Structure formats: structure tokens, C-alpha cells
PDB file of C-alpha atoms in Angstrom:
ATOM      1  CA  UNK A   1      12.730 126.294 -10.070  1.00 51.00           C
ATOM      2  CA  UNK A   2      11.172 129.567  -9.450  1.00 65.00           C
ATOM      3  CA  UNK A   3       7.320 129.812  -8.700  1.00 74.00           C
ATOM      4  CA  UNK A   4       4.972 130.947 -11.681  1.00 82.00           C
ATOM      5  CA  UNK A   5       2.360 133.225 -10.413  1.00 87.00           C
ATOM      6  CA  UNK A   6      -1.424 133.553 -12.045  1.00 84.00           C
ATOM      7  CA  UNK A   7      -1.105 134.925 -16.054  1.00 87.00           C
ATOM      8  CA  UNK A   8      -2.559 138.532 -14.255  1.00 90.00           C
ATOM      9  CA  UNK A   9       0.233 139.320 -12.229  1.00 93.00           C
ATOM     10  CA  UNK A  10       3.306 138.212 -15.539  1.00 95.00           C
ATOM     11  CA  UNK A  11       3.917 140.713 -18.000  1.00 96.00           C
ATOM     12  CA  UNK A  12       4.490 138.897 -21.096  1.00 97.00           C
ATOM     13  CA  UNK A  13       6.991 139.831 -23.887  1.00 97.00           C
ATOM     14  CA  UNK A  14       6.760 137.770 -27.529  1.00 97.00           C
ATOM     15  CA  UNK A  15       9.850 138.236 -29.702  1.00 96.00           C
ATOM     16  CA  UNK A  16      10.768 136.377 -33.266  1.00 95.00           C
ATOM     17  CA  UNK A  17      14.718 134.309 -32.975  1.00 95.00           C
ATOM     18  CA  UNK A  18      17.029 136.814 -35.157  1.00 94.00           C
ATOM     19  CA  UNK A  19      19.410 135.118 -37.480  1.00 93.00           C
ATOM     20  CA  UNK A  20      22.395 137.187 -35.862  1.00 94.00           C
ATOM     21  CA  UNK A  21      21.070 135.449 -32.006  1.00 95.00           C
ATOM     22  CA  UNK A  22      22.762 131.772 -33.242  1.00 94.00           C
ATOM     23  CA  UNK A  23      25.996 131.020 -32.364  1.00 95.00           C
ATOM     24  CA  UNK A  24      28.072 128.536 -34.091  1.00 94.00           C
ATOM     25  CA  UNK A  25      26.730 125.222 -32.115  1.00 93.00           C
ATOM     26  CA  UNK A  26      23.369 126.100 -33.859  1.00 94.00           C
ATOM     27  CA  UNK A  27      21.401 127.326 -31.376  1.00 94.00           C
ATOM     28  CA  UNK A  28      21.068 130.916 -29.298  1.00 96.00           C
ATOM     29  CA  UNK A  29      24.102 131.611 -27.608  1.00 94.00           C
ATOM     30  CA  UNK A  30      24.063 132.283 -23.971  1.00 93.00           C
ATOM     31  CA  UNK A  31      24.681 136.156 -23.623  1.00 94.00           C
ATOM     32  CA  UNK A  32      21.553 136.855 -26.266  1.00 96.00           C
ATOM     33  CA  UNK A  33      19.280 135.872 -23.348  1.00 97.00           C
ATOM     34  CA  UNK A  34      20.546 138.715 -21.176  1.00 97.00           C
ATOM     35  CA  UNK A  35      19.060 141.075 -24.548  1.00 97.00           C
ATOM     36  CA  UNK A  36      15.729 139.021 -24.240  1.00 98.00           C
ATOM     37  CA  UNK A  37      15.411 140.190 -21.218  1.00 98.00           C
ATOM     38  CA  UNK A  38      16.494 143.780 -21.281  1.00 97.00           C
ATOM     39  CA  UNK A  39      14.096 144.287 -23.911  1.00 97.00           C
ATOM     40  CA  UNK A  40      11.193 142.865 -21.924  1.00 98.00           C
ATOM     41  CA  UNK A  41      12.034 145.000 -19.308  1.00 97.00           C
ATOM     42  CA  UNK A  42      11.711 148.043 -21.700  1.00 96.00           C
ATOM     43  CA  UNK A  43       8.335 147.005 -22.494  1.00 96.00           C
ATOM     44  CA  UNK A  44       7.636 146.040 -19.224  1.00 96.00           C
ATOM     45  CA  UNK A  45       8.440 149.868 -17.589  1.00 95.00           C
ATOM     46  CA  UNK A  46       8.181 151.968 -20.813  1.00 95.00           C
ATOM     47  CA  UNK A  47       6.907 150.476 -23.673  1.00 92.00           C
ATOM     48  CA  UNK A  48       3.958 149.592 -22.279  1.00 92.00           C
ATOM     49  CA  UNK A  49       2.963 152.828 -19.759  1.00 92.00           C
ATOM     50  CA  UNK A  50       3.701 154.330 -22.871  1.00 93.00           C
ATOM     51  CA  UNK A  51       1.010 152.922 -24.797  1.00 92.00           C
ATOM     52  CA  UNK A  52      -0.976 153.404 -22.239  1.00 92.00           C
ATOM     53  CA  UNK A  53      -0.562 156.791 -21.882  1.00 92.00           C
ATOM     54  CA  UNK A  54       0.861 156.275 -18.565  1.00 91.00           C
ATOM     55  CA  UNK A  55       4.359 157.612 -17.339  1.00 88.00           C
ATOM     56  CA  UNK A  56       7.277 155.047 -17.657  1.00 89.00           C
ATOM     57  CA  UNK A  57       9.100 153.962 -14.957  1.00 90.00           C
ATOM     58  CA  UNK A  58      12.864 155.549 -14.970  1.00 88.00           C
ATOM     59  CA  UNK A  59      15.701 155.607 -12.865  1.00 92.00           C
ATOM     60  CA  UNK A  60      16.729 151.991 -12.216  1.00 95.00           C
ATOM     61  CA  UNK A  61      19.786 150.481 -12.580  1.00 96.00           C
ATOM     62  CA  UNK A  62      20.734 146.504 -12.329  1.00 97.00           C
ATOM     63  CA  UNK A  63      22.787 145.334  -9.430  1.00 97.00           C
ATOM     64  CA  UNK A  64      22.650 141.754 -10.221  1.00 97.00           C
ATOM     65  CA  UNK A  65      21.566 139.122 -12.531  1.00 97.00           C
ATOM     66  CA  UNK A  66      21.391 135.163 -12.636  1.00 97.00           C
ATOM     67  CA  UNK A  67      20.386 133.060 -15.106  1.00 97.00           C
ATOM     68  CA  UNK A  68      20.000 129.560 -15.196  1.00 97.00           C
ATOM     69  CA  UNK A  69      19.867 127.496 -18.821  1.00 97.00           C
ATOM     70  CA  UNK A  70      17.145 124.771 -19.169  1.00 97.00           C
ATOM     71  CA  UNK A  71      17.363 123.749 -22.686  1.00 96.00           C
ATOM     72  CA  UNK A  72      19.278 124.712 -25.528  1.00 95.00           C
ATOM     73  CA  UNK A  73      16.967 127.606 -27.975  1.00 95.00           C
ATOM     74  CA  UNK A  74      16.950 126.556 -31.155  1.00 94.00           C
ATOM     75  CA  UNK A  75      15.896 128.878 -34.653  1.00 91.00           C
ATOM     76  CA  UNK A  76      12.100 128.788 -34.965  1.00 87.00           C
ATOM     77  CA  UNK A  77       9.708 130.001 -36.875  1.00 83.00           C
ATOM     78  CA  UNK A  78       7.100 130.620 -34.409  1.00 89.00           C
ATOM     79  CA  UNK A  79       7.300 133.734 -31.215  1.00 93.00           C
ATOM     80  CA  UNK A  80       9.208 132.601 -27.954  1.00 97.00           C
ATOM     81  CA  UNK A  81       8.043 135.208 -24.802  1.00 97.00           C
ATOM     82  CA  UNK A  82       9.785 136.220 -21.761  1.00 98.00           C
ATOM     83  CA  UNK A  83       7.488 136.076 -19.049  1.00 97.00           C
ATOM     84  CA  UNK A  84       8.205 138.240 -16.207  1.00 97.00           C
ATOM     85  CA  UNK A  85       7.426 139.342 -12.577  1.00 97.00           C
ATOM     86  CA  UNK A  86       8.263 140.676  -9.512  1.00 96.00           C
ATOM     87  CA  UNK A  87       9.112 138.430  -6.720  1.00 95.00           C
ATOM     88  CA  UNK A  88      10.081 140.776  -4.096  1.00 94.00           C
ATOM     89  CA  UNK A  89       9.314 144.300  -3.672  1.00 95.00           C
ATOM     90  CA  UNK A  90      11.530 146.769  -1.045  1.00 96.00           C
ATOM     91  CA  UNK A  91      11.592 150.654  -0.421  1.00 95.00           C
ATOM     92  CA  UNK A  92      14.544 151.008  -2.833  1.00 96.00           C
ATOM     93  CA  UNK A  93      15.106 147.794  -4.524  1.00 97.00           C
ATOM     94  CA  UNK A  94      12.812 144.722  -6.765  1.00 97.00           C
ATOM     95  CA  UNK A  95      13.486 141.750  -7.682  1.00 97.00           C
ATOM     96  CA  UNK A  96      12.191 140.364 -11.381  1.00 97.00           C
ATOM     97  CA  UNK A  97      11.864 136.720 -11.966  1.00 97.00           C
ATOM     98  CA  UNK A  98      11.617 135.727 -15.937  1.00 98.00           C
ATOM     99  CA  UNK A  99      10.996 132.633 -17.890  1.00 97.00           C
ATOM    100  CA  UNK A 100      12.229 132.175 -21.785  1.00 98.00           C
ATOM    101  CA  UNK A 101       9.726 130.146 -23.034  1.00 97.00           C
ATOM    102  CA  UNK A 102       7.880 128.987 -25.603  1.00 96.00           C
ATOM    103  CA  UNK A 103       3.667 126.816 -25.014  1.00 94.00           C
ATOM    104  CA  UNK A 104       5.356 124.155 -24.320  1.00 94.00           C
ATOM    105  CA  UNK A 105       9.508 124.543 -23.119  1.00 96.00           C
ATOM    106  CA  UNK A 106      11.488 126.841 -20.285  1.00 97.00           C
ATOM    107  CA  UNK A 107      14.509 127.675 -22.184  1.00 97.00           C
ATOM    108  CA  UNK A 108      15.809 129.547 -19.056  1.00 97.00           C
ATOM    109  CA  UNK A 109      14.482 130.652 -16.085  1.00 97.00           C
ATOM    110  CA  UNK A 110      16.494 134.486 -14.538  1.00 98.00           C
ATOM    111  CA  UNK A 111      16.201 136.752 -11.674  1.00 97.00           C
ATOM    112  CA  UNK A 112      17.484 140.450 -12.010  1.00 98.00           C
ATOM    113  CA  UNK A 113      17.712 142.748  -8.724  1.00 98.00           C
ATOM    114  CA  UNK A 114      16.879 146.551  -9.539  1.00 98.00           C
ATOM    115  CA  UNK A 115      17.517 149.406  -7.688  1.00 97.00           C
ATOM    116  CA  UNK A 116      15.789 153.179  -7.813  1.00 97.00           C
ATOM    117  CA  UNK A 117      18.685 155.451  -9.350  1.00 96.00           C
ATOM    118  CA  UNK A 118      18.972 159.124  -9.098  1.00 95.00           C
ATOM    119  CA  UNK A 119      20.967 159.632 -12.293  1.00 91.00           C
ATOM    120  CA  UNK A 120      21.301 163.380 -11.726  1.00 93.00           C
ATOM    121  CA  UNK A 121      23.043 162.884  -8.094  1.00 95.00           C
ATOM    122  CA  UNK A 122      24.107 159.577  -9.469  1.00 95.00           C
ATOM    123  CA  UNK A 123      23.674 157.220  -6.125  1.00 95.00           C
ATOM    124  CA  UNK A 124      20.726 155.307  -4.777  1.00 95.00           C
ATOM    125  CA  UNK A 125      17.511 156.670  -4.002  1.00 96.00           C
ATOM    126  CA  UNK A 126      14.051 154.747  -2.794  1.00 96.00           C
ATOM    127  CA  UNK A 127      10.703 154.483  -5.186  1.00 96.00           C
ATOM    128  CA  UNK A 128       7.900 156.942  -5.474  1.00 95.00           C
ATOM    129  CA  UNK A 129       4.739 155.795  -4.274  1.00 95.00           C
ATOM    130  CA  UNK A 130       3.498 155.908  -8.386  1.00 93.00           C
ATOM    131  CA  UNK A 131       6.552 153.652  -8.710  1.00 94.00           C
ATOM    132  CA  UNK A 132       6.153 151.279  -6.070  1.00 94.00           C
ATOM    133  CA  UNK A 133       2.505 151.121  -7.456  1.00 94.00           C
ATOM    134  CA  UNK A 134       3.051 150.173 -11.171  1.00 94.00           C
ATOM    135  CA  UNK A 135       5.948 147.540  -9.342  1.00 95.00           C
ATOM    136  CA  UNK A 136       3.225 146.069  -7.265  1.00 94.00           C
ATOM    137  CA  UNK A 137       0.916 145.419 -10.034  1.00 94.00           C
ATOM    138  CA  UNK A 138       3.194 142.511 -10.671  1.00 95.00           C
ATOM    139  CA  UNK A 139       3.247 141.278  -7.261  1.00 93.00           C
ATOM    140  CA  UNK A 140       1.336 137.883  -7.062  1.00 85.00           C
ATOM    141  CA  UNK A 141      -0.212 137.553  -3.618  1.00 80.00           C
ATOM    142  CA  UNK A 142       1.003 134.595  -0.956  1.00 74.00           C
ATOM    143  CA  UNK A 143      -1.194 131.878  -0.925  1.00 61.00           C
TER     144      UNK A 143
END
């Protein structure tokens, strides 16, 4: 089990269970997870810069993901939230760490590995300092 950092350092996503996300064993099927967390990513690096009316964070691509499945999700009523962070920060690379959850359950815990793309040259290219700084801000210190 990965380590939960302090509530200042998560970015947290809240999302209602769409009818279309159950599969036929009642409950969320396993690749609608991989959505959750795409779309708290977009909130995470545009959305919410956005709204801000600072500059979203572009050019990243994913070069891995894992996911492990606590419990099955099950239609509510009520928001579930992907809480997410960054557990490892490098010149051209990140690492985000999410939990599925709800106040009380881990549905799944995930880790995705990003890298800095330059889509116009399409290879690899490191972070801007700006980057790197919004990329920190979810950085929890070592204790």
C-alpha cells in the first residue's frame, strides 16, 4: 500500500458512477478506472490552472500504468474521488500515485509514470522550470 501524504499536497477529483461504468457482474468494470483517472489528471494539469487562470501543463505522455483492485465499486448514489499525487519527481519524468475512494473505502490504489513530450519533434524532452514547479506543488515532503 502506497503512502498517503497530508490533504495539501493530493489533488482531489469527485466524480458521480455513470450507468454505462457497470459491467455485467454489477459493479464498475476494471478498465473504467483507467477513465477515472485520466480525467483527474485533466483536472489535475488543465482543468484546474485553467480556472485559475494559470497555464496548463501540456506535453506529457504515459509510459506506464499499474493498478491494483481493493474492492469491488459498486453503483452509488453519493461522489467517489480520485485522490492523487506525485511520488517522485525527475528532470524529464513524474510519477502520480492515486487512490479511488470513497470517506470510508480504497476501491483501488494506481501509479502512472509521465514523461515531458515534445509533440512537434515528437520524442522526449525534460520539464520547464514553470512545469517542474506546478509538479512539485504535489510533492509531500520526507518526514
Amino acid at each position: 500500500m502506497q503512502r498517503t501524504p497530508p490533504a495539501e499536497y493530493r489533488h482531489v477529483y469527485e466524480f458521480n458512477i455513470r450507468f454505462g461504468d457497470i459491467d455485467s457482474q454489477g459493479h464498475v468494470n476494471n478498465v473504467k478506472f483507467l477513465g477515472y483517472l485520466e480525467d483527474a489528471r485533466l483536472e489535475m494539469f488543465h482543468g484546474d490552472p485553467v480556472r485559475k487562470g494559470e497555464e496548463p501543463v501540456r506535453g506529457m505522455v504515459i509510459s506506464r500504468h499499474e493498478v491494483d483492485y481493493r474492492l469491488p465499486l459498486l453503483p452509488t448514489v453519493y461522489p467517489i474521488r480520485v485522490e492523487t499525487w506525485v511520488t517522485e519527481a525527475r528532470a524529464a519524468s513524474f510519477k502520480l500515485a492515486y487512490e479511488v475512494r470513497d470517506d470510508e473505502n480504497v476501491y483501488a490504489e494506481a501509479t502512472s509514470t509521465l514523461v515531458a513530450f515534445d509533440v512537434e519533434a515528437n520524442r522526449l524532452r525534460r520539464f520547464t522550470p514553470e512545469e517542474r514547479e506546478f509538479i512539485g506543488r504535489y510533492v509531500a515532503p520526507t518526514a
